[in-house]
PDB file of C-alpha atoms in Angstrom:
ATOM      1  CA  MET A 214     102.403 103.790 119.665  1.00 58.00           C
ATOM      2  CA  SER A 215      99.667 105.800 117.940  1.00 57.00           C
ATOM      3  CA  ASP A 216      98.958 102.932 115.529  1.00 62.00           C
ATOM      4  CA  GLU A 217      98.574 100.554 118.466  1.00 65.00           C
ATOM      5  CA  ILE A 218      96.073 102.874 120.136  1.00 62.00           C
ATOM      6  CA  ASP A 219      94.198 103.357 116.861  1.00 61.00           C
ATOM      7  CA  ASP A 220      94.003  99.588 116.408  1.00 60.00           C
ATOM      8  CA  ARG A 221      92.731  99.059 119.938  1.00 57.00           C
ATOM      9  CA  LEU A 222      90.110 101.794 119.603  1.00 55.00           C
ATOM     10  CA  SER A 223      89.070 100.474 116.222  1.00 56.00           C
ATOM     11  CA  ARG A 224      88.567  96.997 117.632  1.00 54.00           C
ATOM     12  CA  ARG A 225      86.668  98.342 120.604  1.00 52.00           C
ATOM     13  CA  PHE A 226      84.321 100.762 118.869  1.00 48.00           C
ATOM     14  CA  ASP A 227      84.142  99.372 115.362  1.00 50.00           C
ATOM     15  CA  ASP A 228      80.663  98.043 114.601  1.00 47.00           C
ATOM     16  CA  ASP A 229      82.261  96.153 111.733  1.00 43.00           C
ATOM     17  CA  GLN A 230      84.680  93.981 113.711  1.00 41.00           C
ATOM     18  CA  ASP A 231      84.022  90.983 111.495  1.00 42.00           C
ATOM     19  CA  ASP A 232      85.134  93.052 108.498  1.00 42.00           C
ATOM     20  CA  GLU A 233      88.735  93.031 109.697  1.00 38.00           C
ATOM     21  CA  ASN A 234      88.867  89.293 109.054  1.00 39.00           C
ATOM     22  CA  GLU A 235      87.619  89.468 105.471  1.00 38.00           C
ATOM     23  CA  THR A 236      90.171  88.643 102.811  1.00 35.00           C
ATOM     24  CA  THR A 237      89.899  88.037  99.090  1.00 37.00           C
ATOM     25  CA  SER A 238      92.635  86.707  96.858  1.00 37.00           C
ATOM     26  CA  GLU A 239      93.606  88.737  93.823  1.00 37.00           C
ATOM     27  CA  GLU A 240      92.782  85.870  91.455  1.00 36.00           C
ATOM     28  CA  SER A 241      89.265  85.383  92.738  1.00 40.00           C
ATOM     29  CA  GLN A 242      88.665  89.123  92.629  1.00 42.00           C
ATOM     30  CA  ASN A 243      89.793  89.308  89.011  1.00 40.00           C
ATOM     31  CA  ASP A 244      87.529  86.379  88.136  1.00 42.00           C
ATOM     32  CA  MET A 245      84.578  88.042  89.871  1.00 43.00           C
ATOM     33  CA  ASN A 246      85.208  91.388  88.145  1.00 43.00           C
ATOM     34  CA  PHE A 247      85.233  89.980  84.606  1.00 43.00           C
ATOM     35  CA  GLY A 248      82.240  91.247  82.652  1.00 48.00           C
ATOM     36  CA  GLN A 249      80.887  93.504  85.382  1.00 48.00           C
ATOM     37  CA  SER A 250      80.083  97.184  85.121  1.00 50.00           C
ATOM     38  CA  GLY A 251      82.297  99.815  86.720  1.00 49.00           C
ATOM     39  CA  ALA A 252      79.788 100.408  89.526  1.00 53.00           C
ATOM     40  CA  GLU A 253      79.657  96.694  90.357  1.00 56.00           C
ATOM     41  CA  ARG A 254      83.460  96.444  90.417  1.00 47.00           C
ATOM     42  CA  LYS A 255      83.719  99.576  92.572  1.00 54.00           C
ATOM     43  CA  SER A 256      81.176  98.169  94.980  1.00 54.00           C
ATOM     44  CA  GLN A 257      83.013  94.848  95.272  1.00 55.00           C
ATOM     45  CA  THR A 258      86.360  96.614  95.696  1.00 52.00           C
ATOM     46  CA  SER A 259      84.849  98.645  98.516  1.00 52.00           C
ATOM     47  CA  GLN A 260      83.382  95.529 100.099  1.00 56.00           C
ATOM     48  CA  LYS A 261      86.768  93.782 100.297  1.00 74.00           C
ATOM     49  CA  ALA A 262      88.324  96.504 102.468  1.00 81.00           C
ATOM     50  CA  GLN A 263      89.634  94.834 105.586  1.00 84.00           C
ATOM     51  CA  ASN A 264      89.305  97.803 107.923  1.00 88.00           C
ATOM     52  CA  ILE A 265      86.956 100.376 106.484  1.00 88.00           C
ATOM     53  CA  LYS A 266      87.722 102.950 109.153  1.00 86.00           C
ATOM     54  CA  LYS A 267      91.328 103.011 107.943  1.00 89.00           C
ATOM     55  CA  GLU A 268      90.804 102.405 104.219  1.00 91.00           C
ATOM     56  CA  TRP A 269      87.689 104.463 103.423  1.00 91.00           C
ATOM     57  CA  ASN A 270      87.126 108.226 103.507  1.00 91.00           C
ATOM     58  CA  VAL A 271      85.162 109.794 106.352  1.00 90.00           C
ATOM     59  CA  ARG A 272      82.120 111.985 105.767  1.00 89.00           C
ATOM     60  CA  SER A 273      80.104 113.613 108.521  1.00 90.00           C
ATOM     61  CA  PHE A 274      76.720 115.197 108.013  1.00 90.00           C
ATOM     62  CA  TYR A 275      73.774 116.290 110.076  1.00 95.00           C
ATOM     63  CA  LEU A 276      70.176 115.088 109.839  1.00 95.00           C
ATOM     64  CA  ASP A 277      67.057 116.467 111.436  1.00 94.00           C
ATOM     65  CA  ASP A 278      65.254 114.212 113.886  1.00 96.00           C
ATOM     66  CA  ASP A 279      62.645 112.973 111.403  1.00 95.00           C
ATOM     67  CA  LEU A 280      65.178 112.043 108.728  1.00 95.00           C
ATOM     68  CA  ASP A 281      67.432 110.395 111.304  1.00 96.00           C
ATOM     69  CA  SER A 282      64.490 108.360 112.592  1.00 97.00           C
ATOM     70  CA  ASP A 283      63.553 107.360 109.010  1.00 97.00           C
ATOM     71  CA  LEU A 284      67.136 106.272 108.359  1.00 97.00           C
ATOM     72  CA  THR A 285      67.235 104.148 111.509  1.00 96.00           C
ATOM     73  CA  THR A 286      63.881 102.581 110.653  1.00 97.00           C
ATOM     74  CA  ALA A 287      64.997 101.832 107.084  1.00 97.00           C
ATOM     75  CA  PHE A 288      68.128 100.096 108.364  1.00 97.00           C
ATOM     76  CA  LYS A 289      66.156  97.972 110.835  1.00 96.00           C
ATOM     77  CA  ARG A 290      63.579  97.004 108.191  1.00 97.00           C
ATOM     78  CA  LEU A 291      66.237  96.030 105.672  1.00 96.00           C
ATOM     79  CA  ASP A 292      68.182  94.079 108.271  1.00 95.00           C
ATOM     80  CA  LEU A 293      65.024  92.218 109.319  1.00 95.00           C
ATOM     81  CA  SER A 294      64.030  91.542 105.700  1.00 94.00           C
ATOM     82  CA  LEU A 295      67.471  90.172 104.904  1.00 94.00           C
ATOM     83  CA  SER A 296      67.453  87.902 107.945  1.00 92.00           C
ATOM     84  CA  GLU A 297      63.933  86.634 107.154  1.00 93.00           C
ATOM     85  CA  ALA A 298      64.993  85.942 103.563  1.00 92.00           C
ATOM     86  CA  ASP A 299      68.011  83.987 104.807  1.00 88.00           C
ATOM     87  CA  ALA A 300      70.251  86.268 102.764  1.00 87.00           C
ATOM     88  CA  GLU A 301      73.945  85.595 103.147  1.00 88.00           C
ATOM     89  CA  VAL A 302      74.646  89.267 103.908  1.00 86.00           C
ATOM     90  CA  ASN A 303      75.264  90.232 107.512  1.00 91.00           C
ATOM     91  CA  LEU A 304      74.116  93.842 107.113  1.00 93.00           C
ATOM     92  CA  LYS A 305      76.398  96.399 108.730  1.00 93.00           C
ATOM     93  CA  LYS A 306      75.573 100.091 108.851  1.00 94.00           C
ATOM     94  CA  THR A 307      79.021 101.442 108.055  1.00 91.00           C
ATOM     95  CA  ARG A 308      80.115  98.839 105.532  1.00 92.00           C
ATOM     96  CA  HIS A 309      76.842  98.154 103.700  1.00 94.00           C
ATOM     97  CA  PHE A 310      73.889 100.365 104.551  1.00 96.00           C
ATOM     98  CA  TYR A 311      75.321 103.885 104.501  1.00 95.00           C
ATOM     99  CA  PRO A 312      77.228 103.376 101.222  1.00 95.00           C
ATOM    100  CA  LEU A 313      74.060 101.871  99.691  1.00 96.00           C
ATOM    101  CA  ILE A 314      71.967 104.863 100.743  1.00 96.00           C
ATOM    102  CA  VAL A 315      74.518 107.294  99.305  1.00 96.00           C
ATOM    103  CA  GLU A 316      74.932 105.319  96.076  1.00 96.00           C
ATOM    104  CA  LEU A 317      71.165 105.087  95.510  1.00 96.00           C
ATOM    105  CA  GLY A 318      70.766 108.769  96.341  1.00 95.00           C
ATOM    106  CA  LEU A 319      73.473 109.728  93.848  1.00 96.00           C
ATOM    107  CA  GLU A 320      71.838 107.603  91.144  1.00 96.00           C
ATOM    108  CA  ARG A 321      68.501 109.272  91.785  1.00 96.00           C
ATOM    109  CA  LEU A 322      70.072 112.721  91.843  1.00 96.00           C
ATOM    110  CA  GLU A 323      71.710 112.118  88.459  1.00 95.00           C
ATOM    111  CA  GLY A 324      68.282 111.456  86.925  1.00 95.00           C
ATOM    112  CA  MET A 325      66.686 114.615  88.329  1.00 95.00           C
ATOM    113  CA  GLU A 326      66.309 117.904  86.522  1.00 96.00           C
ATOM    114  CA  VAL A 327      67.549 121.066  88.236  1.00 96.00           C
ATOM    115  CA  THR A 328      63.965 122.254  88.706  1.00 95.00           C
ATOM    116  CA  GLU A 329      63.097 119.012  90.508  1.00 95.00           C
ATOM    117  CA  VAL A 330      66.051 119.477  92.842  1.00 94.00           C
ATOM    118  CA  THR A 331      65.201 123.104  93.609  1.00 95.00           C
ATOM    119  CA  GLU A 332      61.525 122.224  94.227  1.00 94.00           C
ATOM    120  CA  ARG A 333      62.603 119.474  96.619  1.00 91.00           C
ATOM    121  CA  LEU A 334      64.994 121.780  98.465  1.00 92.00           C
ATOM    122  CA  GLU A 335      62.443 124.582  98.684  1.00 92.00           C
ATOM    123  CA  GLY A 336      59.867 122.135 100.030  1.00 86.00           C
ATOM    124  CA  GLU A 337      62.283 120.991 102.735  1.00 78.00           C
ATOM    125  CA  ASP A 338      63.132 124.567 103.719  1.00 75.00           C
ATOM    126  CA  SER A 339      59.486 125.437 104.263  1.00 70.00           C
ATOM    127  CA  ALA A 340      58.837 122.325 106.378  1.00 62.00           C
TER     128      ALA A 340
END
């Protein structure tokens, strides 16, 4: 009974409803993964999840109003740019945008020195 309710709620509130219909055969996935880096394979594996709310981990975090507004604006700009470029990606916040933001942030963080991180954090605390 609980699974049925979860499925109904997921269908009703999931902004990624189209994602539930995505399927990829094992053969085509193996062909696509040949010769790709680990990050590219991980990204494609994540993209093939059929129901991300069931298959992915949940993270909650809080943003101040300015950062939240910047995030919303960045999503809208990227979505508009992709649609104007006739890209074949139907950008979804949960499936595409948020993981991209986190992945890019982690890559940038890896390249930063500890002093750069502390300066950035101290600057944010004083703002």
